[in-house]
PDB file of C-alpha atoms (C1' of nucleotides) in Angstrom:
ATOM      1  CA  MET A   1      46.630  78.807  90.025  1.00 38.00           C
ATOM      2  CA  ALA A   2      48.868  77.363  93.042  1.00 40.00           C
ATOM      3  CA  VAL A   3      49.068  73.656  93.624  1.00 43.00           C
ATOM      4  CA  LYS A   4      47.604  72.369  96.767  1.00 46.00           C
ATOM      5  CA  LYS A   5      49.877  71.831  99.280  1.00 60.00           C
ATOM      6  CA  GLY A   6      49.526  71.032 102.922  1.00 76.00           C
ATOM      7  CA  TYR A   7      52.933  72.161 104.393  1.00 88.00           C
ATOM      8  CA  ASN A   8      54.252  75.390 105.113  1.00 89.00           C
ATOM      9  CA  ASN A   9      56.740  76.814 103.138  1.00 88.00           C
ATOM     10  CA  CYS A  10      60.505  77.299 104.716  1.00 91.00           C
ATOM     11  CA  LEU A  11      62.606  77.393 101.746  1.00 90.00           C
ATOM     12  CA  ASP A  12      63.134  81.316 102.680  1.00 93.00           C
ATOM     13  CA  THR A  13      64.982  80.370 105.739  1.00 95.00           C
ATOM     14  CA  VAL A  14      66.355  76.744 104.603  1.00 96.00           C
ATOM     15  CA  ARG A  15      67.900  77.623 101.489  1.00 95.00           C
ATOM     16  CA  PRO A  16      70.277  80.235 102.640  1.00 96.00           C
ATOM     17  CA  VAL A  17      71.061  78.247 105.786  1.00 96.00           C
ATOM     18  CA  ARG A  18      71.939  75.140 103.310  1.00 95.00           C
ATOM     19  CA  ASP A  19      74.112  77.370 101.224  1.00 95.00           C
ATOM     20  CA  THR A  20      76.136  78.563 104.324  1.00 96.00           C
ATOM     21  CA  LEU A  21      76.192  74.920 105.798  1.00 95.00           C
ATOM     22  CA  GLU A  22      78.024  73.854 102.088  1.00 93.00           C
ATOM     23  CA  VAL A  23      80.731  76.204 102.820  1.00 95.00           C
ATOM     24  CA  ILE A  24      81.291  75.616 106.476  1.00 94.00           C
ATOM     25  CA  ASN A  25      80.420  71.967 106.489  1.00 91.00           C
ATOM     26  CA  GLY A  26      82.777  69.089 108.249  1.00 91.00           C
ATOM     27  CA  LYS A  27      84.278  68.730 111.480  1.00 93.00           C
ATOM     28  CA  TRP A  28      87.429  70.819 110.584  1.00 96.00           C
ATOM     29  CA  LYS A  29      86.516  74.143 108.781  1.00 96.00           C
ATOM     30  CA  LEU A  30      85.492  76.281 111.404  1.00 97.00           C
ATOM     31  CA  PRO A  31      88.193  75.162 114.000  1.00 97.00           C
ATOM     32  CA  ILE A  32      90.691  75.767 111.385  1.00 97.00           C
ATOM     33  CA  ILE A  33      89.255  79.334 110.778  1.00 97.00           C
ATOM     34  CA  ILE A  34      89.559  79.712 114.412  1.00 97.00           C
ATOM     35  CA  SER A  35      92.743  78.929 114.735  1.00 96.00           C
ATOM     36  CA  VAL A  36      94.266  80.905 111.949  1.00 97.00           C
ATOM     37  CA  GLY A  37      92.217  83.590 113.092  1.00 96.00           C
ATOM     38  CA  ILE A  38      93.642  83.388 116.673  1.00 94.00           C
ATOM     39  CA  GLY A  39      97.254  83.981 115.150  1.00 93.00           C
ATOM     40  CA  ASN A  40      98.338  80.605 113.800  1.00 95.00           C
ATOM     41  CA  GLU A  41      99.699  80.775 110.459  1.00 94.00           C
ATOM     42  CA  ARG A  42     102.180  77.952 110.043  1.00 94.00           C
ATOM     43  CA  PHE A  43     100.830  74.510 108.643  1.00 95.00           C
ATOM     44  CA  THR A  44     102.121  72.618 111.524  1.00 94.00           C
ATOM     45  CA  ASP A  45     101.058  75.181 114.307  1.00 94.00           C
ATOM     46  CA  ILE A  46      97.265  75.130 112.980  1.00 96.00           C
ATOM     47  CA  GLN A  47      97.742  71.021 113.174  1.00 95.00           C
ATOM     48  CA  ASP A  48      98.935  71.185 116.555  1.00 94.00           C
ATOM     49  CA  SER A  49      96.422  73.550 117.915  1.00 94.00           C
ATOM     50  CA  ILE A  50      93.634  71.222 116.807  1.00 95.00           C
ATOM     51  CA  ASP A  51      92.962  67.874 118.371  1.00 92.00           C
ATOM     52  CA  GLY A  52      92.836  65.050 116.204  1.00 93.00           C
ATOM     53  CA  LEU A  53      93.582  66.864 113.025  1.00 95.00           C
ATOM     54  CA  THR A  54      95.715  65.262 110.590  1.00 94.00           C
ATOM     55  CA  PRO A  55      98.016  66.698 107.750  1.00 95.00           C
ATOM     56  CA  LYS A  56      96.073  65.143 105.156  1.00 95.00           C
ATOM     57  CA  VAL A  57      92.695  66.500 106.175  1.00 96.00           C
ATOM     58  CA  LEU A  58      94.425  69.994 107.066  1.00 96.00           C
ATOM     59  CA  ALA A  59      95.740  70.225 103.364  1.00 95.00           C
ATOM     60  CA  LYS A  60      92.593  69.342 102.051  1.00 96.00           C
ATOM     61  CA  GLU A  61      90.666  71.723 104.041  1.00 96.00           C
ATOM     62  CA  LEU A  62      92.880  74.551 103.427  1.00 96.00           C
ATOM     63  CA  LYS A  63      92.485  74.123  99.784  1.00 95.00           C
ATOM     64  CA  ASP A  64      88.794  74.344 100.076  1.00 95.00           C
ATOM     65  CA  LEU A  65      88.804  77.404 102.417  1.00 96.00           C
ATOM     66  CA  GLU A  66      91.287  79.047  99.953  1.00 95.00           C
ATOM     67  CA  GLN A  67      88.697  78.070  97.167  1.00 94.00           C
ATOM     68  CA  HIS A  68      85.841  79.877  99.127  1.00 94.00           C
ATOM     69  CA  GLN A  69      88.227  83.049  99.835  1.00 94.00           C
ATOM     70  CA  LEU A  70      88.138  82.498 103.410  1.00 96.00           C
ATOM     71  CA  ILE A  71      91.704  81.885 103.753  1.00 96.00           C
ATOM     72  CA  LYS A  72      94.914  82.919 101.948  1.00 95.00           C
ATOM     73  CA  ARG A  73      98.018  81.277 101.277  1.00 95.00           C
ATOM     74  CA  ILE A  74     101.104  83.442 101.517  1.00 93.00           C
ATOM     75  CA  ILE A  75     104.642  82.202 100.118  1.00 90.00           C
ATOM     76  CA  ILE A  76     107.277  84.095 101.858  1.00 85.00           C
ATOM     77  CA  GLU A  77     110.461  84.100  99.866  1.00 80.00           C
ATOM     78  CA  ASP A  78     113.358  83.645 102.340  1.00 76.00           C
ATOM     79  CA  TYR A  79     115.946  81.069 102.859  1.00 73.00           C
ATOM     80  CA  PRO A  80     114.020  78.523 103.413  1.00 78.00           C
ATOM     81  CA  VAL A  81     110.872  79.508 101.770  1.00 83.00           C
ATOM     82  CA  LYS A  82     108.094  79.673 104.286  1.00 88.00           C
ATOM     83  CA  ILE A  83     104.556  79.198 103.960  1.00 93.00           C
ATOM     84  CA  SER A  84     101.907  81.317 105.937  1.00 95.00           C
ATOM     85  CA  TYR A  85      98.006  81.024 106.199  1.00 96.00           C
ATOM     86  CA  ARG A  86      96.136  84.219 107.063  1.00 96.00           C
ATOM     87  CA  LEU A  87      92.362  84.971 107.025  1.00 97.00           C
ATOM     88  CA  THR A  88      90.898  87.255 104.519  1.00 97.00           C
ATOM     89  CA  PRO A  89      88.541  90.172 105.622  1.00 97.00           C
ATOM     90  CA  TYR A  90      85.936  87.901 104.395  1.00 97.00           C
ATOM     91  CA  ALA A  91      86.191  85.225 106.844  1.00 97.00           C
ATOM     92  CA  ASP A  92      85.559  88.075 109.687  1.00 97.00           C
ATOM     93  CA  THR A  93      82.028  87.837 108.392  1.00 97.00           C
ATOM     94  CA  LEU A  94      81.854  84.444 110.007  1.00 97.00           C
ATOM     95  CA  ASN A  95      82.348  85.817 113.249  1.00 97.00           C
ATOM     96  CA  PRO A  96      78.441  85.993 114.357  1.00 97.00           C
ATOM     97  CA  ILE A  97      78.245  82.372 113.357  1.00 97.00           C
ATOM     98  CA  ILE A  98      81.238  81.161 115.078  1.00 97.00           C
ATOM     99  CA  PHE A  99      80.019  83.409 118.252  1.00 97.00           C
ATOM    100  CA  ALA A 100      76.646  81.918 118.131  1.00 97.00           C
ATOM    101  CA  LEU A 101      78.051  78.297 118.190  1.00 97.00           C
ATOM    102  CA  LYS A 102      80.461  78.945 120.695  1.00 97.00           C
ATOM    103  CA  ASP A 103      77.762  80.318 123.131  1.00 97.00           C
ATOM    104  CA  TRP A 104      75.363  77.408 122.437  1.00 97.00           C
ATOM    105  CA  GLY A 105      78.078  74.947 122.995  1.00 96.00           C
ATOM    106  CA  ILE A 106      78.948  76.678 126.406  1.00 96.00           C
ATOM    107  CA  ASN A 107      75.193  76.825 127.236  1.00 96.00           C
ATOM    108  CA  HIS A 108      74.607  73.279 125.978  1.00 95.00           C
ATOM    109  CA  LYS A 109      77.352  71.867 128.445  1.00 93.00           C
ATOM    110  CA  LYS A 110      76.142  73.530 131.324  1.00 93.00           C
ATOM    111  CA  LYS A 111      72.680  72.158 130.866  1.00 91.00           C
ATOM    112  CA  ILE A 112      73.641  68.441 130.010  1.00 87.00           C
ATOM    113  CA  PHE A 113      76.276  69.001 133.465  1.00 86.00           C
ATOM    114  CA  ASN A 114      73.411  70.043 135.692  1.00 84.00           C
ATOM    115  CA  LYS A 115      70.931  67.301 134.561  1.00 71.00           C
ATOM    116  CA  GLU A 116      73.253  64.503 135.438  1.00 66.00           C
TER     117      GLU A 116
ATOM    118  CA  MET B   1     106.284  74.287 134.147  1.00 39.00           C
ATOM    119  CA  ALA B   2     104.479  74.482 131.009  1.00 41.00           C
ATOM    120  CA  VAL B   3     105.468  72.287 127.989  1.00 44.00           C
ATOM    121  CA  LYS B   4     106.996  74.730 124.992  1.00 48.00           C
ATOM    122  CA  LYS B   5     104.485  75.227 122.226  1.00 62.00           C
ATOM    123  CA  GLY B   6     104.921  77.333 119.423  1.00 77.00           C
ATOM    124  CA  TYR B   7     101.208  77.672 118.328  1.00 88.00           C
ATOM    125  CA  ASN B   8      98.258  79.783 119.949  1.00 89.00           C
ATOM    126  CA  ASN B   9      95.584  78.078 121.964  1.00 88.00           C
ATOM    127  CA  CYS B  10      92.344  78.109 120.541  1.00 92.00           C
ATOM    128  CA  LEU B  11      90.598  75.528 122.575  1.00 91.00           C
ATOM    129  CA  ASP B  12      88.370  77.892 124.438  1.00 93.00           C
ATOM    130  CA  THR B  13      86.597  78.542 121.256  1.00 95.00           C
ATOM    131  CA  VAL B  14      87.068  75.554 119.233  1.00 96.00           C
ATOM    132  CA  ARG B  15      85.702  73.104 121.906  1.00 95.00           C
ATOM    133  CA  PRO B  16      82.472  74.663 122.641  1.00 96.00           C
ATOM    134  CA  VAL B  17      81.879  75.182 118.828  1.00 96.00           C
ATOM    135  CA  ARG B  18      82.791  71.689 118.030  1.00 95.00           C
ATOM    136  CA  ASP B  19      80.439  70.303 120.841  1.00 95.00           C
ATOM    137  CA  THR B  20      77.648  72.532 119.040  1.00 96.00           C
ATOM    138  CA  LEU B  21      78.505  71.012 115.729  1.00 95.00           C
ATOM    139  CA  GLU B  22      77.973  67.615 117.040  1.00 93.00           C
ATOM    140  CA  VAL B  23      74.355  68.291 117.845  1.00 95.00           C
ATOM    141  CA  ILE B  24      73.604  69.932 114.725  1.00 94.00           C
ATOM    142  CA  ASN B  25      75.858  68.151 112.179  1.00 91.00           C
ATOM    143  CA  GLY B  26      74.622  66.977 109.207  1.00 91.00           C
ATOM    144  CA  LYS B  27      72.703  68.141 106.018  1.00 93.00           C
ATOM    145  CA  TRP B  28      69.236  67.909 107.629  1.00 96.00           C
ATOM    146  CA  LYS B  29      69.000  68.761 111.299  1.00 96.00           C
ATOM    147  CA  LEU B  30      68.711  72.682 110.833  1.00 96.00           C
ATOM    148  CA  PRO B  31      66.445  72.322 107.854  1.00 97.00           C
ATOM    149  CA  ILE B  32      64.025  69.892 109.964  1.00 97.00           C
ATOM    150  CA  ILE B  33      64.290  72.226 112.848  1.00 97.00           C
ATOM    151  CA  ILE B  34      63.395  75.220 110.754  1.00 97.00           C
ATOM    152  CA  SER B  35      60.370  73.291 109.222  1.00 96.00           C
ATOM    153  CA  VAL B  36      59.037  72.073 112.427  1.00 96.00           C
ATOM    154  CA  GLY B  37      59.512  75.528 113.903  1.00 96.00           C
ATOM    155  CA  ILE B  38      57.550  77.117 111.113  1.00 94.00           C
ATOM    156  CA  GLY B  39      54.686  74.890 111.912  1.00 93.00           C
ATOM    157  CA  ASN B  40      55.142  71.752 109.984  1.00 94.00           C
ATOM    158  CA  GLU B  41      54.118  68.955 112.521  1.00 94.00           C
ATOM    159  CA  ARG B  42      53.103  65.989 110.438  1.00 94.00           C
ATOM    160  CA  PHE B  43      55.798  63.500 109.164  1.00 94.00           C
ATOM    161  CA  THR B  44      54.841  63.957 105.550  1.00 94.00           C
ATOM    162  CA  ASP B  45      54.631  67.698 105.799  1.00 94.00           C
ATOM    163  CA  ILE B  46      58.006  68.031 106.940  1.00 95.00           C
ATOM    164  CA  GLN B  47      59.344  65.661 104.194  1.00 95.00           C
ATOM    165  CA  ASP B  48      57.565  67.548 101.688  1.00 93.00           C
ATOM    166  CA  SER B  49      58.791  70.867 102.892  1.00 94.00           C
ATOM    167  CA  ILE B  50      62.443  70.096 102.322  1.00 94.00           C
ATOM    168  CA  ASP B  51      63.897  69.139  98.942  1.00 92.00           C
ATOM    169  CA  GLY B  52      65.518  65.975  98.623  1.00 92.00           C
ATOM    170  CA  LEU B  53      64.548  64.748 102.019  1.00 95.00           C
ATOM    171  CA  THR B  54      63.840  60.876 102.085  1.00 94.00           C
ATOM    172  CA  PRO B  55      61.444  59.284 104.690  1.00 94.00           C
ATOM    173  CA  LYS B  56      64.483  56.979 106.335  1.00 95.00           C
ATOM    174  CA  VAL B  57      66.627  60.008 106.768  1.00 96.00           C
ATOM    175  CA  LEU B  58      63.870  61.884 108.262  1.00 96.00           C
ATOM    176  CA  ALA B  59      62.908  59.281 110.759  1.00 95.00           C
ATOM    177  CA  LYS B  60      66.323  58.997 111.638  1.00 95.00           C
ATOM    178  CA  GLU B  61      67.216  62.385 112.070  1.00 96.00           C
ATOM    179  CA  LEU B  62      63.868  62.977 114.073  1.00 96.00           C
ATOM    180  CA  LYS B  63      65.065  60.413 116.390  1.00 95.00           C
ATOM    181  CA  ASP B  64      68.207  62.183 116.806  1.00 95.00           C
ATOM    182  CA  LEU B  65      66.729  65.507 117.422  1.00 96.00           C
ATOM    183  CA  GLU B  66      64.332  63.823 119.999  1.00 95.00           C
ATOM    184  CA  GLN B  67      67.407  62.329 121.830  1.00 93.00           C
ATOM    185  CA  HIS B  68      68.957  65.733 122.025  1.00 94.00           C
ATOM    186  CA  GLN B  69      65.810  67.224 123.520  1.00 94.00           C
ATOM    187  CA  LEU B  70      65.110  69.565 120.581  1.00 96.00           C
ATOM    188  CA  ILE B  71      61.990  67.854 119.317  1.00 96.00           C
ATOM    189  CA  LYS B  72      59.191  66.198 120.872  1.00 95.00           C
ATOM    190  CA  ARG B  73      57.167  63.577 119.141  1.00 94.00           C
ATOM    191  CA  ILE B  74      53.295  63.566 120.265  1.00 93.00           C
ATOM    192  CA  ILE B  75      51.206  60.781 119.803  1.00 89.00           C
ATOM    193  CA  ILE B  76      47.313  61.844 119.238  1.00 84.00           C
ATOM    194  CA  GLU B  77      45.025  59.167 120.290  1.00 77.00           C
ATOM    195  CA  ASP B  78      42.677  59.607 117.797  1.00 73.00           C
ATOM    196  CA  TYR B  79      41.126  57.273 115.112  1.00 69.00           C
ATOM    197  CA  PRO B  80      43.460  56.925 113.385  1.00 75.00           C
ATOM    198  CA  VAL B  81      46.206  57.815 115.667  1.00 81.00           C
ATOM    199  CA  LYS B  82      48.227  60.635 114.399  1.00 87.00           C
ATOM    200  CA  ILE B  83      51.527  61.525 115.162  1.00 92.00           C
ATOM    201  CA  SER B  84      52.728  65.260 115.595  1.00 94.00           C
ATOM    202  CA  TYR B  85      56.229  66.941 115.899  1.00 95.00           C
ATOM    203  CA  ARG B  86      56.853  69.881 117.764  1.00 96.00           C
ATOM    204  CA  LEU B  87      59.977  71.843 118.784  1.00 97.00           C
ATOM    205  CA  THR B  88      60.851  71.893 122.407  1.00 96.00           C
ATOM    206  CA  PRO B  89      61.623  75.260 124.234  1.00 97.00           C
ATOM    207  CA  TYR B  90      65.261  74.263 124.057  1.00 96.00           C
ATOM    208  CA  ALA B  91      65.103  74.267 120.469  1.00 97.00           C
ATOM    209  CA  ASP B  92      64.264  78.067 120.324  1.00 97.00           C
ATOM    210  CA  THR B  93      67.962  78.838 121.862  1.00 97.00           C
ATOM    211  CA  LEU B  94      69.065  77.720 118.419  1.00 97.00           C
ATOM    212  CA  ASN B  95      67.462  80.658 117.041  1.00 97.00           C
ATOM    213  CA  PRO B  96      70.722  82.934 116.936  1.00 97.00           C
ATOM    214  CA  ILE B  97      72.698  80.249 115.050  1.00 97.00           C
ATOM    215  CA  ILE B  98      69.924  79.997 112.486  1.00 97.00           C
ATOM    216  CA  PHE B  99      69.836  83.426 111.791  1.00 97.00           C
ATOM    217  CA  ALA B 100      73.601  83.788 111.553  1.00 97.00           C
ATOM    218  CA  LEU B 101      73.631  81.000 109.159  1.00 97.00           C
ATOM    219  CA  LYS B 102      70.574  82.349 107.117  1.00 97.00           C
ATOM    220  CA  ASP B 103      72.017  85.914 107.091  1.00 97.00           C
ATOM    221  CA  TRP B 104      75.388  84.848 106.141  1.00 97.00           C
ATOM    222  CA  GLY B 105      74.101  82.430 103.428  1.00 96.00           C
ATOM    223  CA  ILE B 106      72.082  85.441 101.880  1.00 96.00           C
ATOM    224  CA  ASN B 107      75.106  87.623 101.760  1.00 96.00           C
ATOM    225  CA  HIS B 108      77.105  84.899 100.314  1.00 95.00           C
ATOM    226  CA  LYS B 109      75.010  84.616  97.611  1.00 93.00           C
ATOM    227  CA  LYS B 110      74.849  88.135  96.631  1.00 93.00           C
ATOM    228  CA  LYS B 111      78.854  88.183  96.736  1.00 92.00           C
ATOM    229  CA  ILE B 112      78.913  85.432  94.325  1.00 88.00           C
ATOM    230  CA  PHE B 113      76.467  86.488  92.240  1.00 86.00           C
ATOM    231  CA  ASN B 114      77.810  89.997  91.876  1.00 85.00           C
ATOM    232  CA  LYS B 115      81.294  88.511  91.170  1.00 71.00           C
ATOM    233  CA  GLU B 116      80.346  86.612  87.957  1.00 65.00           C
TER     234      GLU B 116
ATOM    235  C1'  DT C   1     127.342  62.537 108.141  1.00 71.16           C
ATOM    236  C1'  DA C   2     123.168  61.942 110.776  1.00 71.16           C
ATOM    237  C1'  DT C   3     119.308  63.594 112.526  1.00 71.16           C
ATOM    238  C1'  DA C   4     115.357  66.945 112.521  1.00 71.16           C
ATOM    239  C1'  DT C   5     111.979  70.006 110.740  1.00 71.16           C
ATOM    240  C1'  DC C   6     108.562  71.868 107.292  1.00 71.16           C
ATOM    241  C1'  DG C   7     104.798  71.339 104.349  1.00 71.16           C
ATOM    242  C1'  DC C   8     103.089  68.383 102.601  1.00 71.16           C
ATOM    243  C1'  DT C   9     101.370  63.787  99.263  1.00 71.16           C
ATOM    244  C1'  DT C  10     100.276  59.001  99.067  1.00 71.16           C
ATOM    245  C1'  DT C  11      98.378  54.864  99.870  1.00 71.16           C
ATOM    246  C1'  DC C  12      95.004  52.088 102.396  1.00 71.16           C
ATOM    247  C1'  DC C  13      91.381  51.529 105.031  1.00 71.16           C
ATOM    248  C1'  DT C  14      87.228  52.169 107.969  1.00 71.16           C
ATOM    249  C1'  DT C  15      83.092  54.903 109.221  1.00 71.16           C
ATOM    250  C1'  DT C  16      79.361  57.589 108.105  1.00 71.16           C
ATOM    251  C1'  DA C  17      76.137  59.995 105.593  1.00 71.16           C
ATOM    252  C1'  DG C  18      73.038  59.897 102.118  1.00 71.16           C
ATOM    253  C1'  DG C  19      69.948  58.265  98.502  1.00 71.16           C
ATOM    254  C1'  DA C  20      66.618  54.878  95.876  1.00 71.16           C
ATOM    255  C1'  DA C  21      63.210  51.764  96.100  1.00 71.16           C
ATOM    256  C1'  DA C  22      60.298  48.721  97.864  1.00 71.16           C
ATOM    257  C1'  DG C  23      57.511  47.119 101.938  1.00 71.16           C
ATOM    258  C1'  DT C  24      54.489  47.213 105.724  1.00 71.16           C
ATOM    259  C1'  DA C  25      50.453  47.768 109.090  1.00 71.16           C
ATOM    260  C1'  DC C  26      46.965  50.534 109.921  1.00 71.16           C
ATOM    261  C1'  DT C  27      42.798  53.191 108.584  1.00 71.16           C
ATOM    262  C1'  DT C  28      40.100  55.927 105.562  1.00 71.16           C
ATOM    263  C1'  DT C  29      37.816  56.926 101.483  1.00 71.16           C
ATOM    264  C1'  DA C  30      35.207  55.678  96.736  1.00 71.16           C
TER     265       DA C  30
ATOM    266  C1'  DT D   1      36.294  45.691  97.334  1.00 71.16           C
ATOM    267  C1'  DA D   2      39.869  48.670  95.855  1.00 71.16           C
ATOM    268  C1'  DA D   3      42.613  52.472  96.307  1.00 71.16           C
ATOM    269  C1'  DA D   4      45.218  55.584  98.830  1.00 71.16           C
ATOM    270  C1'  DG D   5      47.133  58.030 102.678  1.00 71.16           C
ATOM    271  C1'  DT D   6      50.209  57.698 107.089  1.00 71.16           C
ATOM    272  C1'  DA D   7      54.206  57.008 109.414  1.00 71.16           C
ATOM    273  C1'  DC D   8      57.294  54.727 109.057  1.00 71.16           C
ATOM    274  C1'  DT D   9      61.126  50.320 108.213  1.00 71.16           C
ATOM    275  C1'  DT D  10      63.957  47.671 105.523  1.00 71.16           C
ATOM    276  C1'  DT D  11      67.269  46.604 102.049  1.00 71.16           C
ATOM    277  C1'  DC D  12      70.942  47.726  99.219  1.00 71.16           C
ATOM    278  C1'  DC D  13      74.166  50.605  97.464  1.00 71.16           C
ATOM    279  C1'  DT D  14      77.473  54.707  96.669  1.00 71.16           C
ATOM    280  C1'  DA D  15      80.112  58.489  97.651  1.00 71.16           C
ATOM    281  C1'  DA D  16      82.544  61.314 100.787  1.00 71.16           C
ATOM    282  C1'  DA D  17      84.513  61.796 105.483  1.00 71.16           C
ATOM    283  C1'  DG D  18      88.069  60.930 107.994  1.00 71.16           C
ATOM    284  C1'  DG D  19      91.912  58.291 110.115  1.00 71.16           C
ATOM    285  C1'  DA D  20      96.788  55.900 110.460  1.00 71.16           C
ATOM    286  C1'  DA D  21     101.069  55.598 108.796  1.00 71.16           C
ATOM    287  C1'  DA D  22     104.764  56.131 105.854  1.00 71.16           C
ATOM    288  C1'  DG D  23     107.320  59.099 102.603  1.00 71.16           C
ATOM    289  C1'  DC D  24     109.383  63.080 100.197  1.00 71.16           C
ATOM    290  C1'  DG D  25     112.138  66.972  98.918  1.00 71.16           C
ATOM    291  C1'  DA D  26     113.780  70.436 100.609  1.00 71.16           C
ATOM    292  C1'  DT D  27     116.542  73.107 104.290  1.00 71.16           C
ATOM    293  C1'  DA D  28     118.704  73.163 109.073  1.00 71.16           C
ATOM    294  C1'  DT D  29     121.088  71.663 113.025  1.00 71.16           C
ATOM    295  C1'  DA D  30     124.431  68.951 115.503  1.00 71.16           C
TER     296       DA D  30
END
DNA sequence: TATATCGCTTTCCTTTAGGAAAGTACTTTA
DNA sequence: TAAAGTACTTTCCTAAAGGAAAGCGATATA
């Protein structure tokens, strides 16, 4: 029989939410995905488009995002060799999350602004 | 005239997303909101419902969430005094975010599972 | 020849998050 | 009187995130 517990079980929701947060955690991953998605393909462009992002952090986050198959790194064999970053189709599945976060942020700022 | 820039501007989306992430950052805030939302009102119940959550972290996160007006702390003047945590109506506005994260997490697990 | 750009890497350092364990003040139950 | 529960706090520690600055090997431009 089941062990007595006084609390309500919320694992059905908490577990997948935590799984998602593990993929998109940190300050930078979603901003980078947004920037690449909007058309910034070059390392320097991505860096310039996001305030406060340092090259070290960008390089690390790009690697993480590549591993999760959200971004692909394309080497263009030209003289000089160029490197281009693109979203994978899978990254598009993050759109509902990005829109939800964006909407909430816009609304939250309104709320705070009207209060004070 | 405008300064030359080679990158596409993504601040319209990045800024509100970052504003939201500042409110719900970390491993624990959304799980706690989910747990309280599902009916866990007591400190110990919330703690027990979320795997790995320590009392120190829970106490800190509850304070943060109170400050952001997502949770209210209710003191029940009984013998002994009891303390109850509830979501504010404002916390309900996070639902689209939570559902989006949940759906993505479920789908992501499927994707990984089918691959390997 | 000198300087600049690109896509990073490297080093060093600070801050923050988070975990383990014990303690505390109070009350209730046996 | 002892043990247990409630809602935390406190201390101590580690790991990870993040920032500042310089460097590097290649090519390109003046």
